Coordinates of C-alpha atoms in Angstrom, one line a residue:
M12 CA -7.1 177.1 141.1
D13 CA -8.9 177.5 145.0
D14 CA -11.3 175.8 146.1
T15 CA -11.9 178.0 149.3
S16 CA -11.6 181.5 147.4
E17 CA -13.4 180.6 144.5
L18 CA -16.3 179.3 145.7
A19 CA -17.1 181.5 148.6
A20 CA -19.8 183.6 147.1
G21 CA -22.2 187.2 149.0
Q22 CA -25.2 188.1 150.0
A23 CA -27.5 190.6 149.8
E24 CA -29.1 191.3 153.1
G25 CA -31.4 194.0 154.4
G26 CA -34.4 194.0 156.5
G27 CA -36.1 192.1 159.6
R28 CA -35.7 193.8 163.1
R29 CA -32.9 196.2 161.9
S30 CA -32.3 199.3 160.2
R31 CA -31.8 199.1 156.8
G32 CA -28.0 200.9 157.6
E33 CA -27.8 198.0 159.9
G34 CA -28.7 195.9 157.3
R35 CA -26.2 197.1 154.0
G36 CA -23.4 196.8 157.2
A37 CA -24.2 193.7 157.7
A38 CA -24.7 192.9 154.4
A39 CA -21.1 194.2 153.5
R40 CA -19.5 192.0 156.6
R41 CA -20.8 188.8 155.0
A42 CA -19.3 190.1 152.4
S43 CA -16.0 190.2 153.1
R44 CA -15.9 186.9 154.2
T45 CA -16.9 185.5 151.1
G46 CA -15.8 187.4 148.8
G47 CA -19.1 188.8 147.2
G48 CA -20.2 186.9 144.1
P49 CA -20.4 183.5 143.2
G50 CA -16.7 183.5 141.8
P51 CA -15.1 181.5 138.5
S52 CA -16.5 178.2 137.7
L53 CA -14.9 174.9 138.6
P54 CA -13.2 172.4 136.4
Y55 CA -15.9 169.3 137.0
I56 CA -13.3 167.1 139.2
T57 CA -11.8 164.2 139.3
R58 CA -11.1 162.6 142.5
K59 CA -8.6 161.2 144.5
I60 CA -10.0 158.9 146.6
K61 CA -11.0 155.2 146.2
E62 CA -14.4 154.1 145.5
Y63 CA -15.7 152.5 148.0
E64 CA -17.6 149.4 147.0
V65 CA -20.5 147.1 148.6
L66 CA -19.5 143.8 147.0
D67 CA -16.7 141.2 147.1
E68 CA -16.4 139.8 143.3
A69 CA -18.6 136.9 144.2
G70 CA -21.0 139.1 145.0
L71 CA -20.7 140.8 141.7
A72 CA -20.4 137.7 140.0
L73 CA -23.5 135.4 141.0
I74 CA -25.4 139.2 140.0
E75 CA -24.1 139.3 136.7
A76 CA -25.3 135.8 135.6
N77 CA -28.9 136.3 137.6
A78 CA -29.3 139.1 135.4
D79 CA -27.8 137.0 132.0
L80 CA -31.0 135.1 133.1
I81 CA -33.5 137.0 132.7
L82 CA -31.7 137.8 129.7
E83 CA -31.9 135.0 128.3
E84 CA -34.9 133.6 130.1
I85 CA -37.2 136.4 130.5
G86 CA -35.9 138.9 127.4
I87 CA -36.3 142.7 127.5
E88 CA -39.6 144.4 126.1
F89 CA -38.8 147.2 123.2
R90 CA -42.4 148.2 122.2
E91 CA -43.7 149.2 119.1
D92 CA -40.2 149.6 117.3
P93 CA -39.8 147.2 114.5
E94 CA -36.9 148.6 113.5
A95 CA -35.5 147.8 116.9
L96 CA -37.0 144.5 117.0
Q97 CA -35.4 144.1 113.2
L98 CA -31.8 144.9 114.1
W99 CA -31.9 142.9 116.9
K100 CA -33.2 139.5 114.8
E101 CA -30.3 140.3 113.0
A102 CA -27.4 140.7 115.4
G103 CA -29.1 136.7 116.5
A104 CA -31.3 137.7 118.8
D105 CA -34.0 135.6 119.7
V106 CA -37.3 137.9 119.0
R107 CA -40.8 136.4 119.6
G108 CA -43.3 139.0 119.4
E109 CA -41.9 142.5 121.1
R110 CA -40.0 140.6 123.7
V111 CA -35.8 140.0 122.7
H112 CA -34.8 137.2 124.5
F113 CA -30.0 137.4 124.4
P114 CA -28.3 135.0 124.7
K115 CA -25.4 134.8 127.1
G116 CA -23.1 137.1 126.0
L117 CA -24.8 138.8 123.4
C118 CA -25.1 142.3 125.3
R119 CA -21.6 142.2 126.5
E120 CA -20.4 141.6 123.3
L121 CA -21.4 144.1 121.8
L122 CA -20.5 147.2 124.3
K123 CA -16.9 146.7 123.4
T124 CA -17.4 149.5 120.8
A125 CA -18.9 151.5 123.4
P126 CA -16.2 154.3 125.4
S127 CA -15.0 154.3 128.4
S128 CA -14.8 157.9 128.9
F129 CA -15.7 161.2 126.5
T130 CA -15.4 164.0 126.5
W131 CA -18.9 166.2 126.5
H132 CA -18.0 170.0 124.5
A133 CA -19.1 172.6 126.1
R134 CA -19.8 175.7 123.2
N135 CA -17.6 177.8 125.7
P136 CA -14.6 175.1 125.5
E137 CA -13.5 175.4 128.5
R138 CA -16.3 174.8 130.7
S139 CA -16.3 171.3 128.3
V140 CA -16.1 168.1 131.1
Q141 CA -15.0 164.4 130.8
I142 CA -17.6 162.2 131.5
G143 CA -15.4 158.5 132.7
G144 CA -12.6 157.4 134.5
K145 CA -12.2 159.2 137.6
A146 CA -14.1 161.8 136.8
T147 CA -17.6 163.6 138.2
V148 CA -20.0 166.1 136.5
F149 CA -22.6 168.0 138.4
A150 CA -26.0 168.4 136.5
P151 CA -29.1 170.4 138.4
V152 CA -32.3 169.2 139.1
Y153 CA -34.5 167.3 136.0
G154 CA -37.9 167.7 134.8
P155 CA -40.3 169.2 137.9
P156 CA -43.2 170.2 136.6
F157 CA -43.8 172.5 140.0
V158 CA -41.5 175.5 141.4
R159 CA -40.8 176.6 145.0
D160 CA -40.4 179.4 144.0
L161 CA -38.5 183.3 146.5
E162 CA -42.2 183.9 147.5
G163 CA -42.9 180.6 149.2
N164 CA -45.1 179.5 146.5
R165 CA -45.9 176.3 145.6
R166 CA -46.5 176.4 141.0
Y167 CA -46.3 175.6 137.9
A168 CA -43.5 176.1 136.9
T169 CA -42.5 178.8 133.7
I170 CA -40.2 179.3 130.4
E171 CA -38.7 182.3 133.1
D172 CA -38.3 180.1 135.5
F173 CA -36.1 177.7 133.6
R174 CA -34.5 181.3 132.5
N175 CA -33.7 182.0 135.8
F176 CA -32.6 177.9 137.0
V177 CA -29.8 177.5 133.7
K178 CA -28.8 181.0 134.8
L179 CA -28.3 180.0 138.3
A180 CA -27.3 176.2 137.6
Y181 CA -24.0 178.6 135.1
M182 CA -23.8 181.5 137.9
A183 CA -23.1 178.4 140.4
P184 CA -19.2 177.6 140.6
S185 CA -19.4 174.2 141.3
M186 CA -22.0 173.3 139.6
H187 CA -20.4 171.9 135.8
S188 CA -23.2 171.4 133.3
S189 CA -26.3 173.4 132.9
G190 CA -29.2 170.8 133.2
G191 CA -31.4 169.4 131.1
T192 CA -36.0 169.8 131.8
V193 CA -34.1 171.8 134.6
C194 CA -38.1 172.1 135.1
E195 CA -41.2 171.2 132.9
P196 CA -42.5 174.6 131.6
V197 CA -46.5 174.3 131.1
D198 CA -47.5 178.1 129.7
V199 CA -45.6 177.0 127.2
P200 CA -47.5 174.5 124.2
V201 CA -46.2 170.1 124.7
N202 CA -45.6 170.0 121.2
K203 CA -43.3 173.6 121.3
R204 CA -41.6 174.0 124.1
H205 CA -38.3 171.9 123.7
L206 CA -37.0 175.0 121.6
D207 CA -37.2 178.0 124.0
M208 CA -35.6 175.1 126.5
V209 CA -32.7 173.8 124.5
Y210 CA -32.6 177.5 123.7
S211 CA -32.3 179.0 126.9
H212 CA -29.3 176.3 127.8
I213 CA -27.5 178.0 124.5
K214 CA -28.2 181.5 125.1
Y215 CA -27.8 181.6 129.1
S216 CA -25.1 179.3 129.8
D217 CA -21.9 177.9 128.5
K218 CA -21.8 174.3 130.4
P219 CA -22.8 171.4 128.6
F220 CA -26.9 170.7 127.7
M221 CA -28.6 167.9 127.2
G222 CA -31.0 167.2 125.1
S223 CA -35.3 166.6 124.2
V224 CA -35.8 163.1 124.3
T225 CA -40.3 163.3 124.8
A226 CA -39.9 162.5 120.7
P227 CA -37.3 161.2 118.3
E228 CA -39.1 164.3 116.1
R229 CA -37.6 167.1 119.1
A230 CA -34.4 164.8 119.4
E231 CA -33.9 165.4 116.0
D232 CA -34.2 169.2 116.8
T233 CA -32.0 169.4 118.8
I234 CA -29.7 168.0 116.9
A235 CA -30.6 170.9 114.5
M236 CA -30.0 173.5 117.1
A237 CA -26.4 171.9 118.4
K238 CA -25.4 171.4 115.0
L239 CA -26.5 176.0 114.7
V240 CA -23.9 176.3 116.7
F241 CA -21.0 173.4 116.6
G242 CA -21.3 173.0 113.5
D243 CA -22.7 169.3 111.4
E244 CA -19.3 167.8 111.2
F245 CA -18.3 168.9 115.2
V246 CA -21.2 166.9 116.0
E247 CA -21.7 164.2 114.2
N248 CA -18.0 163.7 115.4
N249 CA -17.7 164.1 118.8
C250 CA -20.5 164.5 122.4
V251 CA -21.5 168.1 122.5
T252 CA -25.2 166.1 124.6
L253 CA -26.5 164.4 126.7
N254 CA -29.9 162.8 126.3
L255 CA -31.9 160.6 129.9
I256 CA -33.0 157.3 128.6
N257 CA -34.8 156.0 131.1
A258 CA -36.1 152.2 130.8
N259 CA -39.9 151.6 132.0
S260 CA -39.3 149.7 134.8
P261 CA -40.1 146.8 134.8
M262 CA -37.5 145.8 131.1
V263 CA -39.1 148.0 129.2
F264 CA -38.5 150.0 126.9
D265 CA -41.5 151.9 124.9
E266 CA -41.6 153.7 121.9
T267 CA -40.9 157.2 123.0
M268 CA -37.4 156.2 124.4
V269 CA -36.4 154.0 121.6
G270 CA -37.5 156.3 119.5
A271 CA -35.1 159.2 121.0
L272 CA -31.9 157.0 121.6
K273 CA -32.1 155.9 118.1
V274 CA -31.6 160.1 117.3
Y275 CA -28.9 160.2 119.0
A276 CA -27.6 157.8 119.2
R277 CA -27.5 157.9 115.3
H278 CA -25.7 161.7 115.6
N279 CA -22.4 160.9 117.5
Q280 CA -24.7 161.7 120.8
A281 CA -24.3 160.1 124.0
C282 CA -27.2 158.3 125.9
V283 CA -27.4 157.7 129.5
V284 CA -29.5 154.3 129.4
S285 CA -31.0 155.1 132.7
P286 CA -33.7 152.4 134.1
F287 CA -35.6 154.5 137.1
I288 CA -36.8 152.5 140.1
L289 CA -39.1 152.7 143.4
S290 CA -37.3 149.4 144.7
G291 CA -40.7 147.2 145.4
A292 CA -43.1 149.3 143.0
M293 CA -41.0 148.7 140.2
S294 CA -37.9 146.0 141.2
P295 CA -37.9 143.6 143.4
V296 CA -38.2 144.7 147.2
T297 CA -33.7 143.3 148.5
V298 CA -30.7 145.3 146.7
A299 CA -29.9 141.6 144.9
G300 CA -32.8 141.4 142.4
T301 CA -33.4 145.0 141.6
L302 CA -29.2 144.7 141.0
T303 CA -29.9 141.9 138.8
Q304 CA -32.9 143.8 137.4
I305 CA -31.3 147.0 137.0
L306 CA -28.2 145.5 135.6
A307 CA -30.0 143.4 133.1
E308 CA -32.4 146.8 131.2
V309 CA -29.2 148.0 131.6
L310 CA -27.6 145.6 129.0
A311 CA -29.9 145.8 127.1
G312 CA -30.5 150.4 126.2
A313 CA -26.7 150.2 126.4
A314 CA -26.2 147.6 123.5
F315 CA -29.2 148.9 121.2
T316 CA -26.7 152.2 121.0
Q317 CA -23.9 150.3 119.7
L318 CA -26.2 148.3 116.7
I319 CA -27.7 152.0 116.0
R320 CA -23.4 153.2 115.6
K321 CA -20.0 151.6 116.9
G322 CA -18.7 153.6 118.8
A323 CA -21.8 156.3 120.6
P324 CA -21.2 157.3 123.8
V325 CA -23.3 155.7 126.3
L326 CA -23.8 155.2 130.2
F327 CA -24.6 152.6 132.7
G328 CA -27.2 154.6 134.4
T329 CA -29.7 154.7 137.5
F330 CA -32.1 156.1 139.6
A331 CA -32.9 154.4 142.4
A332 CA -35.4 155.3 145.4
S333 CA -37.4 153.1 147.5
I334 CA -41.0 152.8 149.0
S335 CA -42.9 153.6 152.2
M336 CA -44.9 149.6 152.5
Q337 CA -47.4 151.5 153.9
S338 CA -47.9 154.6 152.3
G339 CA -46.3 153.6 148.3
A340 CA -45.2 156.4 148.5
P341 CA -40.9 157.0 147.8
T342 CA -38.1 157.5 150.1
F343 CA -35.1 159.2 149.5
G344 CA -31.7 159.3 151.9
S345 CA -32.0 155.5 153.4
P346 CA -29.8 152.9 153.8
E347 CA -31.3 150.9 150.4
P348 CA -30.7 152.9 147.1
S349 CA -27.3 153.2 148.8
L350 CA -26.4 150.2 148.5
V351 CA -28.2 150.0 145.1
S352 CA -26.3 152.4 143.9
Y353 CA -23.1 151.0 145.0
G354 CA -23.5 147.9 143.6
A355 CA -23.8 149.3 140.5
A356 CA -21.7 150.9 140.0
Q357 CA -18.4 148.9 140.8
L358 CA -20.8 146.8 137.9
A359 CA -20.5 149.9 135.3
R360 CA -16.4 149.8 136.1
R361 CA -16.7 146.2 134.9
L362 CA -18.3 147.1 131.2
G363 CA -15.8 149.7 131.1
I364 CA -18.8 152.3 130.4
P365 CA -20.3 155.7 132.2
F366 CA -22.0 155.8 135.4
R367 CA -24.6 157.8 136.3
T368 CA -26.5 158.1 140.0
G369 CA -27.3 160.4 142.7
G370 CA -27.8 163.7 143.9
S371 CA -29.3 165.4 146.3
L372 CA -32.7 163.9 146.9
C373 CA -35.2 164.4 149.2
G374 CA -39.0 163.9 150.1
S375 CA -39.4 167.2 151.9
K376 CA -41.4 169.6 151.2
V377 CA -39.7 172.8 151.7
P378 CA -35.5 172.9 152.0
D379 CA -35.6 171.7 155.9
A380 CA -34.0 170.0 158.5
Q381 CA -35.5 166.3 156.4
A382 CA -34.5 167.8 153.2
A383 CA -30.6 168.6 154.3
H384 CA -30.2 165.5 156.5
E385 CA -32.2 162.5 152.9
S386 CA -30.1 164.9 150.4
A387 CA -26.4 164.6 152.4
N388 CA -26.6 161.4 152.4
T389 CA -27.3 160.7 149.2
I390 CA -24.7 163.2 147.2
N391 CA -22.1 161.8 148.9
M392 CA -23.2 158.2 148.4
T393 CA -23.3 159.8 145.0
L394 CA -19.5 161.5 144.9
L395 CA -18.0 158.1 146.9
A396 CA -19.7 155.6 144.4
G397 CA -17.6 157.2 141.6
T398 CA -20.3 158.5 140.1
N399 CA -19.4 159.6 136.6
F400 CA -22.6 162.1 135.6
V401 CA -24.7 163.5 138.8
L402 CA -28.1 164.0 137.6
H403 CA -30.4 166.3 140.3
A404 CA -27.0 167.9 142.4
A405 CA -29.0 170.5 142.5
G406 CA -32.3 172.0 143.6
W407 CA -34.4 168.9 143.7
L408 CA -37.9 169.2 146.2
E409 CA -40.7 167.0 147.2
G410 CA -40.1 163.5 144.9
G411 CA -38.8 165.3 142.1
L412 CA -42.2 166.8 142.2
V413 CA -41.1 170.5 142.4
S414 CA -37.8 172.1 141.6
S415 CA -36.5 175.2 145.0
Y416 CA -34.6 178.0 144.2
E417 CA -34.2 178.4 147.9
K418 CA -32.7 174.4 147.6
F419 CA -30.8 175.0 144.7
M420 CA -28.1 177.4 146.8
I421 CA -27.9 175.2 149.2
D422 CA -27.2 172.3 147.1
Q423 CA -24.7 174.3 145.1
D424 CA -22.7 175.0 148.6
Q425 CA -22.7 171.1 149.7
L426 CA -21.1 170.5 145.8
G427 CA -18.1 172.4 146.9
M428 CA -17.8 170.4 149.6
M429 CA -17.3 167.2 148.1
Q430 CA -15.4 169.5 145.6
K431 CA -13.4 169.6 148.1
L432 CA -13.2 166.2 149.4
A433 CA -12.8 164.9 145.6
E434 CA -9.4 166.1 146.6
G435 CA -8.0 163.7 149.0
V436 CA -5.2 164.3 151.7
D437 CA -2.2 166.7 150.3
L438 CA 1.0 165.6 150.8
S439 CA 3.2 167.6 149.4
E440 CA 5.8 169.4 151.6
N441 CA 3.4 172.3 152.1
A442 CA 1.0 170.1 153.5
Q443 CA 3.2 168.4 155.6
A444 CA 3.3 171.2 158.1
L445 CA 6.4 170.2 159.4
D446 CA 7.9 174.1 159.7
A447 CA 4.9 175.4 161.2
I448 CA 4.9 172.2 164.3
R449 CA 8.4 173.0 165.1
E450 CA 7.6 176.9 165.3
V451 CA 5.0 175.9 167.8
G452 CA 6.0 172.3 169.7
P453 CA 5.0 171.7 172.6
G454 CA 1.8 173.9 174.1
S455 CA 0.8 176.9 172.0
H456 CA -0.9 177.1 169.7
Y457 CA -0.7 177.4 165.5
L458 CA -2.8 181.0 164.9
G459 CA -0.3 182.7 164.7
C460 CA 2.3 180.9 163.4
A461 CA 4.2 181.4 159.4
H462 CA 1.9 178.1 159.0
T463 CA -1.5 179.6 159.2
Q464 CA -0.8 182.9 157.9
A465 CA -0.1 181.9 154.7
N466 CA -2.5 179.6 153.9
F467 CA -5.3 180.2 156.8
Q468 CA -7.1 181.6 153.3
T469 CA -7.0 178.8 151.5
A470 CA -6.6 176.3 154.3
F471 CA -10.5 175.2 154.4
Y472 CA -13.2 175.1 152.6
R473 CA -16.0 178.1 153.2
S474 CA -18.8 178.3 152.7
P475 CA -21.2 181.3 151.5
L476 CA -24.8 180.3 153.6
A477 CA -23.6 178.8 156.5
D478 CA -23.6 180.4 160.1
N479 CA -20.8 179.6 161.7
N480 CA -20.6 182.8 164.0
S481 CA -21.5 183.8 167.9
F482 CA -25.3 183.9 168.8
E483 CA -25.3 186.7 169.3
Q484 CA -23.4 188.1 165.8
W485 CA -26.0 186.3 164.5
E486 CA -28.8 187.7 166.9
I487 CA -27.8 191.2 165.5
E488 CA -27.6 189.9 162.0
G489 CA -31.3 189.5 162.0
Q490 CA -31.5 185.6 163.6
K491 CA -31.6 184.1 160.0
R492 CA -31.8 180.9 158.7
I493 CA -30.0 179.4 156.1
E494 CA -33.8 179.2 153.6
E495 CA -33.9 182.5 154.2
R496 CA -29.7 183.1 153.4
A497 CA -30.2 181.5 150.6
N498 CA -33.2 182.5 149.5
A499 CA -31.1 186.8 149.5
L500 CA -28.5 184.7 147.9
C501 CA -30.2 183.9 144.7
R502 CA -31.9 187.1 144.5
S503 CA -28.4 189.0 144.4
W504 CA -27.1 185.8 142.0
L505 CA -30.6 186.8 139.0
E506 CA -29.8 190.4 139.8
S507 CA -26.6 190.1 138.4
Y508 CA -26.2 187.1 136.1
E509 CA -24.2 188.8 132.7
A510 CA -25.5 186.2 129.9
P511 CA -22.2 184.6 127.7
Y512 CA -21.3 185.6 124.9
L513 CA -23.1 184.2 121.9
D514 CA -22.2 184.8 118.1
P515 CA -25.3 187.7 116.9
A516 CA -24.9 185.7 113.3
I517 CA -25.7 181.8 115.8
D518 CA -28.4 182.9 118.0
D519 CA -30.7 184.5 114.9
A520 CA -29.4 181.7 112.8
L521 CA -31.2 179.7 116.7
L522 CA -34.4 181.9 116.8
A523 CA -34.8 181.8 113.0
Y524 CA -35.3 178.1 113.2
V525 CA -37.0 178.3 116.3
A526 CA -39.6 180.7 115.0
S527 CA -40.1 178.2 111.6
R528 CA -40.7 174.7 113.5
K529 CA -42.6 176.8 116.2
D530 CA -44.5 177.9 112.7
S531 CA -44.4 174.0 111.3
M532 CA -47.6 172.9 113.3
P533 CA -50.2 173.9 115.5
D534 CA -50.2 174.7 119.3
A535 CA -50.9 171.3 121.8
F536 CA -51.6 171.4 125.6
T537 CA -51.3 167.4 126.3

């Protein structure tokens, strides 16, 4: 499958200082250059490039030894969950109140039953992805309560925004999952919105989706809805949903996260055990100290999944950012969190479980140059680290407070570039190009040679958004910035969206389940 031809996407243009006729002509020219639509989905990435590593054997051994000391001497708290404490006691841990102290090697021994890779199944089998090994899977932004919409407004997100982002993730060729909480739809009651969110993932996309983790009963609803789609037996024996379980750093797992983890692990669904780290506030200010704490937290949380069900899939996750020591605000795209993620990826590979980090992270308030360079720094590191599952790969703005339509479109374009980079260097006979070099010889050029003519359509990644034309052509076409082009492309995609097929009987069963669950409880907005 060719990246350059299939990632090319058209853009409707018009307005500005041009007449309507001129706008249509420019739109046609751009559509002819870029392919005119979002194109078929690309498969999940199978990396052919080496991982970038920042720690040698001595450094890794030091971090691991220090993490063992934390687990044994300081311990990890599992709050307000007597079952978890009892399971740890039976496994051989020293439980003192809500704090668990782990004998050296206990967590690693438990993790030997966790799979090193597994399939995350989509309702459309052609969209299923591998998690682990050389695979990289991109999922959109997760969690923001606000959106920056196509009219330029920053406002609270709605369920309509949620559906739109699911649709965009479905249409984006380089996006492999529709994600989870792509934004928080605040116009739906807190205790019921998860039902609409899970239904939207199933209805408006056929890519793999994430489940609700905000309460154990909401995790149970996710499982019940997944079983209506896949069947009971399939869900119990296969992973159909990934679920984000954050450690409440430093060194705490609260009852909400532990409760959701238990539900998903019991049903053989994947948990991404992921410390949420703002270095300097929730971990030490140093890279080595942060890595040590992250490893200890992941070992405890990931091993706990195996106490619930041996063989349940689990990921070594981390979200690493630093803070401004002047204001306390989180910062992104800086070198220290990159070093943390590179090191954590190495530690995950040594544990033998899949790894999650990174995304297209930034602190900027709008999709400007700051957003671009911070996101580029983060997503490049994410791929080179060897990340298996990438949350926040597109749409993240304002330190995770905002899901941005325009930035989603810009980011998904960058993800296509990452897919091309991950292919590495082609050394086939065609790629060696000796025929071309012989034909052209000294002092000529390659524009008209046979090899160029045969390969020009697929030779390089073609962005649907970047303008690489002359100044004069850019001026004639309205002097549009990339945010404006992203806005137009986003509108075009949403206007042309067509839902993937969903069996009407399954749809009816899902709607009936959602209605029944909503009728069973009063609305709650807190």
